[in-house]
Every structure is written in C-alpha cells, then in structure tokens.
Tab-separated table of C-alpha atoms and ligand atoms in Angstrom:
chain	number	residue	atom	x	y	z
A	1	MET	CA	24.257	-7.472	3.530
A	2	ALA	CA	21.281	-9.593	4.645
A	3	ASP	CA	20.505	-12.699	2.512
A	4	LYS	CA	17.656	-12.389	0.038
A	5	LYS	CA	14.574	-14.336	1.040
A	6	HIS	CA	10.792	-14.137	0.809
A	7	TYR	CA	8.767	-14.034	4.022
A	8	THR	CA	6.830	-17.155	3.100
A	9	GLU	CA	10.102	-19.121	3.396
A	10	LEU	CA	10.254	-17.949	7.023
A	11	GLY	CA	6.722	-19.093	7.900
A	12	LEU	CA	5.478	-15.494	8.130
A	13	VAL	CA	2.278	-13.987	6.714
A	14	ASN	CA	1.384	-10.494	5.547
A	15	THR	CA	-1.285	-8.490	7.386
A	16	LYS	CA	-4.124	-8.739	4.847
A	17	GLU	CA	-6.150	-11.591	6.338
A	18	MET	CA	-5.390	-10.477	9.907
A	19	PHE	CA	-6.881	-7.043	9.241
A	20	LYS	CA	-9.893	-8.412	7.349
A	21	LYS	CA	-10.842	-10.586	10.313
A	22	ALA	CA	-10.086	-7.890	12.899
A	23	MET	CA	-12.267	-5.410	11.015
A	24	ALA	CA	-15.149	-7.869	10.672
A	25	ASP	CA	-15.064	-8.936	14.320
A	26	GLY	CA	-14.270	-5.595	16.027
A	27	TYR	CA	-10.863	-6.100	17.603
A	28	ALA	CA	-7.292	-4.909	16.913
A	29	ILE	CA	-4.140	-6.871	16.064
A	30	PRO	CA	-1.320	-6.204	18.532
A	31	ALA	CA	1.896	-4.873	17.008
A	32	TYR	CA	4.609	-5.226	19.640
A	33	ASN	CA	8.082	-3.742	19.091
A	34	PHE	CA	11.149	-5.826	19.796
A	35	ASN	CA	14.899	-5.624	19.363
A	36	ASN	CA	16.245	-8.583	21.359
A	37	MET	CA	15.663	-12.262	22.074
A	38	GLU	CA	13.865	-11.922	25.398
A	39	GLN	CA	11.384	-9.405	23.956
A	40	LEU	CA	10.770	-11.596	20.923
A	41	GLN	CA	10.213	-14.685	23.096
A	42	GLY	CA	8.015	-12.777	25.566
A	43	ILE	CA	5.789	-11.340	22.841
A	44	THR	CA	5.510	-14.619	20.936
A	45	ILE	CA	4.788	-16.746	24.013
A	46	GLY	CA	2.253	-14.183	25.279
A	47	CYS	CA	0.435	-14.308	21.938
A	48	VAL	CA	0.622	-18.110	21.685
A	49	GLU	CA	-0.776	-18.503	25.208
A	50	SER	CA	-3.595	-16.056	24.527
A	51	LYS	CA	-4.224	-17.433	20.999
A	52	SER	CA	-3.758	-14.038	19.359
A	53	PRO	CA	-2.466	-13.143	15.903
A	54	VAL	CA	0.630	-10.972	16.212
A	55	ILE	CA	2.667	-8.406	14.333
A	56	LEU	CA	6.307	-8.454	15.434
A	57	GLN	CA	7.657	-5.055	14.550
A	58	CYS	CA	10.968	-3.286	14.679
A	59	SER	CA	12.094	0.175	13.684
A	60	GLY	CA	15.091	0.817	11.439
A	61	SER	CA	17.276	1.425	14.471
A	62	ALA	CA	15.960	-1.704	16.237
A	63	ARG	CA	16.841	-3.702	13.108
A	64	LYS	CA	20.348	-2.266	13.189
A	65	TYR	CA	20.614	-3.103	16.895
A	66	ALA	CA	19.479	-6.708	16.432
A	67	ASN	CA	21.542	-6.985	13.228
A	68	ALA	CA	19.792	-6.931	9.839
A	69	THR	CA	21.222	-10.325	8.855
A	70	MET	CA	20.277	-12.005	12.112
A	71	LEU	CA	16.782	-10.522	12.417
A	72	PRO	CA	14.887	-12.692	9.869
A	73	PHE	CA	16.386	-15.784	11.510
A	74	MET	CA	15.127	-14.522	14.874
A	75	ALA	CA	11.649	-14.084	13.401
A	76	THR	CA	11.620	-17.530	11.810
A	77	GLY	CA	12.872	-18.891	15.140
A	78	ALA	CA	9.860	-17.300	16.825
A	79	VAL	CA	7.532	-18.926	14.280
A	80	LYS	CA	9.160	-22.324	14.847
A	81	MET	CA	8.925	-21.919	18.622
A	82	ALA	CA	5.193	-21.127	18.291
A	83	ARG	CA	4.657	-24.202	16.098
A	84	ASP	CA	6.575	-26.377	18.578
A	85	MET	CA	4.150	-25.137	21.215
A	86	GLY	CA	1.333	-26.520	19.032
A	87	SER	CA	0.182	-23.049	17.976
A	88	THR	CA	-0.963	-21.958	14.514
A	89	ILE	CA	-1.241	-18.211	15.260
A	90	PRO	CA	-0.444	-16.007	12.234
A	91	ILE	CA	2.803	-14.056	12.686
A	92	SER	CA	3.947	-11.047	10.634
A	93	LEU	CA	7.315	-9.304	10.642
A	94	HIS	CA	6.807	-5.585	10.099
A	95	LEU	CA	9.111	-2.591	9.630
A	96	ASP	CA	8.001	0.219	11.952
A	97	HIS	CA	8.443	3.838	10.750
A	98	GLY	CA	10.469	3.095	7.626
A	99	ASP	CA	11.769	6.433	6.375
A	100	SER	CA	13.057	5.634	2.887
A	101	PHE	CA	12.363	3.446	-0.140
A	102	GLU	CA	15.811	1.855	0.279
A	103	LEU	CA	15.122	0.756	3.873
A	104	ALA	CA	11.685	-0.636	2.972
A	105	LYS	CA	13.173	-2.494	-0.020
A	106	SER	CA	15.998	-3.915	2.073
A	107	CYS	CA	13.494	-5.201	4.664
A	108	ILE	CA	11.235	-6.711	2.002
A	109	ASP	CA	14.225	-8.390	0.320
A	110	SER	CA	15.423	-9.876	3.619
A	111	GLY	CA	12.077	-11.452	4.601
A	112	PHE	CA	9.768	-8.852	6.159
A	113	SER	CA	6.104	-9.557	5.373
A	114	SER	CA	4.925	-6.003	5.939
A	115	VAL	CA	6.491	-2.537	5.967
A	116	MET	CA	5.552	0.921	7.111
A	117	ILE	CA	6.678	3.844	5.017
A	118	ASP	CA	6.312	6.925	7.142
A	119	GLY	CA	6.319	9.978	4.918
A	120	SER	CA	4.115	11.905	7.327
A	121	HIS	CA	6.697	14.660	7.846
A	122	HIS	CA	6.750	15.381	4.079
A	123	PRO	CA	4.180	17.522	2.260
A	124	PHE	CA	1.139	15.498	1.076
A	125	GLU	CA	2.262	14.977	-2.548
A	126	GLU	CA	5.783	13.869	-1.564
A	127	ASN	CA	4.398	11.534	1.092
A	128	ALA	CA	1.992	10.042	-1.477
A	129	ALA	CA	4.734	9.601	-4.113
A	130	LEU	CA	7.150	7.926	-1.676
A	131	THR	CA	4.394	5.668	-0.352
A	132	ARG	CA	3.334	4.716	-3.914
A	133	GLN	CA	6.924	3.777	-4.760
A	134	VAL	CA	7.104	1.420	-1.765
A	135	VAL	CA	3.635	-0.029	-2.478
A	136	ASP	CA	4.593	-0.845	-6.076
A	137	TYR	CA	7.696	-2.738	-4.972
A	138	ALA	CA	5.970	-4.425	-2.009
A	139	HIS	CA	2.797	-5.544	-3.753
A	140	GLU	CA	4.738	-7.293	-6.516
A	141	ARG	CA	6.032	-9.470	-3.658
A	142	GLU	CA	2.730	-9.704	-1.744
A	143	VAL	CA	4.118	-7.626	1.105
A	144	THR	CA	1.598	-5.303	2.783
A	145	VAL	CA	2.276	-1.590	3.336
A	146	GLU	CA	1.244	0.854	6.065
A	147	GLY	CA	1.361	4.589	5.350
A	148	GLU	CA	0.921	7.571	7.669
A	149	LEU	CA	-1.004	10.814	7.363
A	150	GLY	CA	-0.832	13.411	10.114
A	151	VAL	CA	1.994	13.778	12.614
A	152	LEU	CA	2.118	12.461	16.175
A	153	ALA	CA	3.676	14.545	18.917
A	154	GLY	CA	6.898	13.168	20.379
A	155	VAL	CA	9.737	11.218	18.915
A	156	GLU	CA	9.407	8.912	15.923
A	157	ASP	CA	12.743	7.141	15.532
A	158	GLU	CA	15.170	9.887	14.525
A	159	VAL	CA	12.474	12.377	13.545
A	160	SER	CA	11.206	14.515	16.385
A	161	HIS	CA	8.169	16.751	16.419
A	162	GLU	CA	7.255	19.535	18.764
A	163	ALA	CA	3.525	19.213	18.333
A	164	SER	CA	1.064	16.862	16.684
A	165	HIS	CA	-0.878	17.667	13.555
A	166	TYR	CA	-4.102	15.721	13.505
A	167	THR	CA	-4.876	13.769	10.363
A	168	LYS	CA	-7.134	15.708	8.013
A	169	PRO	CA	-9.975	13.290	7.185
A	170	GLU	CA	-10.543	15.020	3.826
A	171	GLU	CA	-7.039	13.948	2.697
A	172	VAL	CA	-7.421	10.277	3.613
A	173	GLU	CA	-9.535	9.122	0.675
A	174	THR	CA	-7.216	10.668	-1.930
A	175	PHE	CA	-4.122	9.318	-0.141
A	176	VAL	CA	-5.486	5.772	-0.015
A	177	GLU	CA	-6.529	5.911	-3.677
A	178	LYS	CA	-3.269	7.465	-4.908
A	179	THR	CA	-0.944	5.167	-2.984
A	180	GLY	CA	-2.723	1.808	-2.847
A	181	VAL	CA	-1.630	1.322	0.801
A	182	ASP	CA	-3.120	-1.551	2.808
A	183	SER	CA	-3.479	0.379	6.063
A	184	LEU	CA	-3.010	3.908	7.346
A	185	ALA	CA	-1.597	5.284	10.599
A	186	VAL	CA	-3.448	8.380	11.775
A	187	SER	CA	-2.904	11.107	14.320
A	188	ILE	CA	-5.840	11.511	16.724
A	189	GLY	CA	-4.047	12.566	19.908
A	190	THR	CA	-1.690	9.718	20.789
A	191	SER	CA	2.077	10.207	20.971
A	192	HIS	CA	5.153	8.024	21.271
A	193	GLY	CA	7.028	7.203	24.447
A	194	ALA	CA	6.215	7.045	28.152
A	195	PHE	CA	5.544	10.770	28.685
A	196	LYS	CA	2.569	11.351	26.431
A	197	PHE	CA	0.904	14.298	28.128
A	198	LYS	CA	1.895	17.036	30.519
A	199	VAL	CA	-0.929	16.774	33.037
A	200	LYS	CA	-1.057	19.181	35.986
A	201	PRO	CA	-2.507	17.918	39.283
A	202	GLY	CA	-6.300	17.816	39.078
A	203	GLU	CA	-6.270	17.939	35.262
A	204	GLU	CA	-7.691	15.180	33.038
A	205	ILE	CA	-5.721	13.475	30.257
A	206	PRO	CA	-7.034	15.008	26.999
A	207	PRO	CA	-9.291	12.432	25.286
A	208	LEU	CA	-8.421	11.003	21.867
A	209	ARG	CA	-10.146	12.682	18.922
A	210	PHE	CA	-12.734	10.004	18.173
A	211	ASP	CA	-14.589	12.603	16.091
A	212	ILE	CA	-11.665	12.628	13.624
A	213	LEU	CA	-11.506	8.822	13.635
A	214	GLU	CA	-15.238	8.571	12.910
A	215	GLU	CA	-14.963	11.036	10.039
A	216	ILE	CA	-12.078	8.992	8.591
A	217	GLU	CA	-14.173	5.804	8.893
A	218	ARG	CA	-17.043	7.535	7.116
A	219	ARG	CA	-14.792	8.508	4.214
A	220	VAL	CA	-13.012	5.134	3.809
A	221	PRO	CA	-15.438	2.561	5.223
A	222	GLY	CA	-13.840	-0.787	6.044
A	223	PHE	CA	-10.284	0.486	5.528
A	224	PRO	CA	-7.764	-0.631	8.200
A	225	ILE	CA	-6.590	2.206	10.452
A	226	VAL	CA	-3.480	1.992	12.661
A	227	LEU	CA	-2.942	3.611	16.053
A	228	HIS	CA	0.645	4.466	16.985
A	229	GLY	CA	1.771	5.717	20.375
A	230	ALA	CA	-0.826	3.498	22.023
A	231	SER	CA	0.896	2.386	25.218
A	232	SER	CA	-1.182	2.861	28.350
A	233	VAL	CA	1.942	3.365	30.519
A	234	GLU	CA	0.603	1.204	33.342
A	235	PRO	CA	0.900	3.109	36.665
A	236	GLU	CA	1.799	-0.198	38.348
A	237	TYR	CA	5.056	-0.400	36.352
A	238	VAL	CA	5.865	3.290	36.774
A	239	LYS	CA	5.415	2.837	40.531
A	240	MET	CA	7.731	-0.189	40.566
A	241	ILE	CA	10.377	1.628	38.534
A	242	ASN	CA	10.270	4.635	40.868
A	243	ALA	CA	10.238	2.419	43.964
A	244	PHE	CA	13.370	0.543	42.861
A	245	GLY	CA	15.643	3.438	41.992
A	246	GLY	CA	14.184	4.748	38.734
A	247	LYS	CA	12.956	8.234	37.970
A	248	MET	CA	9.896	8.364	35.755
A	249	ASP	CA	7.602	10.532	37.824
A	250	ASP	CA	5.616	12.166	35.048
A	251	ALA	CA	5.133	9.052	32.881
A	252	VAL	CA	1.570	8.872	31.551
A	253	GLY	CA	-0.156	7.020	28.712
A	254	ILE	CA	-3.454	6.492	26.916
A	255	PRO	CA	-6.273	5.396	29.238
A	256	VAL	CA	-7.201	1.738	28.653
A	257	GLU	CA	-10.902	2.565	28.109
A	258	GLN	CA	-10.011	4.732	25.124
A	259	LEU	CA	-7.805	2.021	23.655
A	260	ARG	CA	-10.662	-0.485	24.012
A	261	ARG	CA	-12.989	1.875	22.186
A	262	ALA	CA	-10.407	2.356	19.413
A	263	ALA	CA	-9.878	-1.421	19.088
A	264	GLN	CA	-13.597	-1.908	18.433
A	265	SER	CA	-13.577	0.711	15.660
A	266	ALA	CA	-11.797	0.803	12.281
A	267	VAL	CA	-8.500	0.663	14.208
A	268	CYS	CA	-7.165	-2.775	13.226
A	269	LYS	CA	-3.590	-2.469	14.508
A	270	ILE	CA	-2.420	-1.033	17.821
A	271	ASN	CA	1.300	-0.313	18.306
A	272	ILE	CA	2.832	-1.019	21.687
A	273	ASP	CA	6.492	-0.441	22.452
A	274	SER	CA	6.794	1.625	25.654
A	275	ASP	CA	4.591	-0.706	27.732
A	276	GLY	CA	6.867	-3.666	26.974
A	277	ARG	CA	9.949	-1.615	27.859
A	278	LEU	CA	8.351	-0.528	31.146
A	279	ALA	CA	7.300	-4.066	32.138
A	280	MET	CA	10.818	-5.409	31.605
A	281	THR	CA	12.548	-2.433	33.226
A	282	ALA	CA	10.292	-2.591	36.296
A	283	MET	CA	11.143	-6.260	36.825
A	284	ILE	CA	14.870	-5.808	36.183
A	285	ARG	CA	14.982	-2.946	38.687
A	286	GLU	CA	13.170	-5.058	41.272
A	287	VAL	CA	15.624	-7.951	40.837
A	288	PHE	CA	18.639	-5.647	41.158
A	289	ALA	CA	17.192	-3.792	44.148
A	290	GLU	CA	16.540	-7.070	45.955
A	291	ASN	CA	19.711	-8.874	44.823
A	292	PRO	CA	22.432	-6.250	44.330
A	293	SER	CA	25.052	-8.943	43.797
A	294	GLU	CA	23.203	-10.650	40.921
A	295	PHE	CA	25.125	-10.617	37.646
A	296	ASP	CA	23.795	-13.579	35.638
A	297	PRO	CA	21.716	-12.018	32.817
A	298	ARG	CA	19.306	-14.980	32.931
A	299	LYS	CA	18.429	-14.052	36.505
A	300	TYR	CA	17.164	-10.600	35.556
A	301	LEU	CA	16.201	-11.020	31.901
A	302	GLY	CA	14.284	-14.226	32.729
A	303	PRO	CA	11.884	-12.540	35.195
A	304	ALA	CA	11.644	-9.557	32.816
A	305	ARG	CA	10.579	-11.917	30.015
A	306	GLU	CA	7.972	-13.511	32.326
A	307	GLU	CA	6.568	-10.068	33.128
A	308	LEU	CA	6.376	-9.255	29.414
A	309	ILE	CA	4.440	-12.486	28.762
A	310	LYS	CA	1.982	-11.474	31.497
A	311	MET	CA	1.605	-7.998	30.052
A	312	VAL	CA	1.069	-9.215	26.474
A	313	LYS	CA	-1.613	-11.680	27.586
A	314	TYR	CA	-3.383	-8.968	29.592
A	315	LYS	CA	-3.339	-6.542	26.639
A	316	ASN	CA	-4.603	-9.123	24.177
A	317	GLU	CA	-7.369	-10.292	26.519
A	318	HIS	CA	-8.529	-7.040	28.068
A	319	VAL	CA	-7.533	-4.181	25.768
A	320	LEU	CA	-7.212	-5.248	22.125
A	321	GLY	CA	-9.685	-8.121	22.143
A	322	SER	CA	-7.363	-10.227	19.965
A	323	ALA	CA	-7.129	-13.111	22.460
A	324	GLY	CA	-8.829	-16.268	21.243
A	325	GLN	CA	-8.982	-14.969	17.654
A	326	ALA	CA	-6.309	-17.287	16.230
B	1	LIG	O1	7.658	4.555	17.244
B	1	LIG	C1	8.782	4.228	17.555
B	1	LIG	C2	9.016	2.953	18.265
B	1	LIG	O2	8.672	3.036	19.609
B	1	LIG	C3	10.422	2.462	18.012
B	1	LIG	O3	11.351	3.094	18.803
B	1	LIG	O4	13.182	3.874	17.271
B	1	LIG	O5	13.600	3.459	19.708
B	1	LIG	O6	13.238	1.561	18.128
B	1	LIG	P1	12.950	3.006	18.450
B	2	LIG	P1	4.331	3.673	22.336
B	2	LIG	O1	5.538	4.488	22.581
B	2	LIG	O2	3.090	4.337	22.883
B	2	LIG	O3	4.447	2.268	22.829
B	2	LIG	O4	4.105	3.594	20.745
B	2	LIG	C1	4.823	2.681	19.971
B	2	LIG	C2	4.674	2.910	18.506
B	2	LIG	O5	3.825	3.624	18.022
B	2	LIG	C3	5.612	2.201	17.634
B	2	LIG	O6	5.469	2.571	16.300
B	3	LIG	ZN1	4.906	4.595	15.971
C-alpha cells in the first residue's frame, strides 16, 4: 500500500492555473505519459529546457508497472531535478484513464495532483454519477479532475473499442454542470496508439471534427477541453524503426497542422504517449542495429532519453505552443 501524502508535499501543482493561462494565451499544456525513469527524465528535462509547464501522466497499468509506492517518489524526484536545474516550471502528476473511484482515490491519497475518471464507456447518467463521486473526493483535497464524454476508437488501457462515437455537444453542458469536472476529454476523430487510421494509397487522413469542437466551445465557453490520442506518429521515427529491424509499416498519426489548430482553441491539454514510445524505440533499434554486441542499458537507454528530450522540446515549441510559457 502506497504511503498517504498530499501532492503539495511533493512539490506538485494541480492543473487549474495551468489551464487558465493556456486558455487565455491560446496554447495547450503537454501531457506526456511515462512509466520508467528514462521517460520521466526525458520529459522533465525537455520541458525544463523549453520552459514549458508539464503534466506527467500515467495510466493505471503504468502505475502498476512503475510500482504505486515508488511512483510519487519518482515524481517528486523529477520536481527536485527541475529545481536543481534552476527551473520553476509547474509540474502536475496525473492519472490517465482512471476507470474506478477506488483507483482515483488511491492515486489522490498517494500524491497525485490530478486524476482522470474515464466513464465514457458507461451510459451518460452512470458516467456522470461516477465522475461526480470522484470530483467530490478530489475537490475536498484540491485535486483537479478530468472527465470524458464520447468514445475514441482504439484501445484505452484495458477497454477496447471497435469504433469511435463522437462527443455529442448537446450533452457537454449538462455533464459539466452535473459533475463539476475541471476539464473534459472529447472525441473528435483522434484515436490511441500508432495506427490511428487505415489510409489506402492516394487517400487523405480524415480531418478532425473541428465543427464538433467549435460547437462544444460555443456551449461551454472558456471550459478546458482535452485531446487524447494526439500523437502525430512522426514518419521520421517510423522510418527509423522499419530501417533497423522493426515492422510498423502502416503507422500513422494526427497531422501536426491539425494539432496546432487544436492547441490554439479551447483544447488546453494534449495527450502524447505513442510519440514518446516511437522516439525511444527508434533510437534503441538504431543502437542495437549498429552495435549488436551492446548490452549496457545506459548505452541504449541514454541515447533513447536524449531523443525523447529532443522530441519533447520540438512538440512544445512547434506544436503545442507551451514553450516559453513557464
Ligand atoms: O491512453 C492510453 C495511454 O496511451 C496509456 O497506455 O495503458 O499502455 O499505459 P497504457
Ligand atoms: P497517443 O496514443 O496518440 O499518444 O495518445 C495518448 C493518450 O491519449 C493517453 O491518454
Ligand atoms: Zn487517452
């Protein structure tokens, strides 16, 4: 059982101020997924070097992988490392795709500053009731909560979906009012993972449904919206992976232009997991292909971490617009 502690003891902040500033100034906060030390260092250093606020997020299974007791110490270690580098960037620790009140409560009690409760696969009323239960517990402790309405295509942790169901803008206002959530993940055409669309040769990637996003903004003006499944699946990394023994031929993501447009809208938080995985995997494959006898983890995880730093800085500067905002 993880020790009980409040996130403020760990030097973390909730997402309230981050979102307020992002909304006012037209950029999005990066939420990068992690489950190990090199990812955590890469993300934190990338955000320190680009002066960006950051949400460090992990799913329930990532928390299990990293160890629930160890995880808050890792996060506070990241904060201390940032401060040692002379940085004051705000850092949140967020549960990604929490699927039960018990998991959200356990994260809050162990030092998370923000949680997602994803009841999107439940009928509206059940989703709202579950979300309200988490909000009540979280807000008493000044922890922020993200909900979800609408279902993304692809795999969300252990819940898989055949097809996406776009968010119904007419439900958003009632959901926000009923639940008291601080932000809301919506479904406008993104999906999780590195294979987001099946595109035949000569076909275009289907554009995101900005019409739905605009209608949501009209109904809840100034309310923070979250975009999941927002990796761009950089062709450069896919090429490297395939060139050095991998097999990811049909990998495709969200075009960067569309992400930029989303970041300037009511979208205040953009979730990126697959892109970090691809950057590290591409570099690890290159090291192994060029040095088949290498077996010191520092020799392949080190370059992978460097590549992740590069990727995070690029995203913050050129896609999310969060660079220089902290
Ligand atoms: O949306 C899901 C995230 O990419 C987390 O993935 O469940 O493999 O940790 P995971
Ligand atoms: P990607 O798979 O596109 O990186 O999405 C990650 C995500 O939404 C995490 O919640
Ligand atoms: Zn997600």
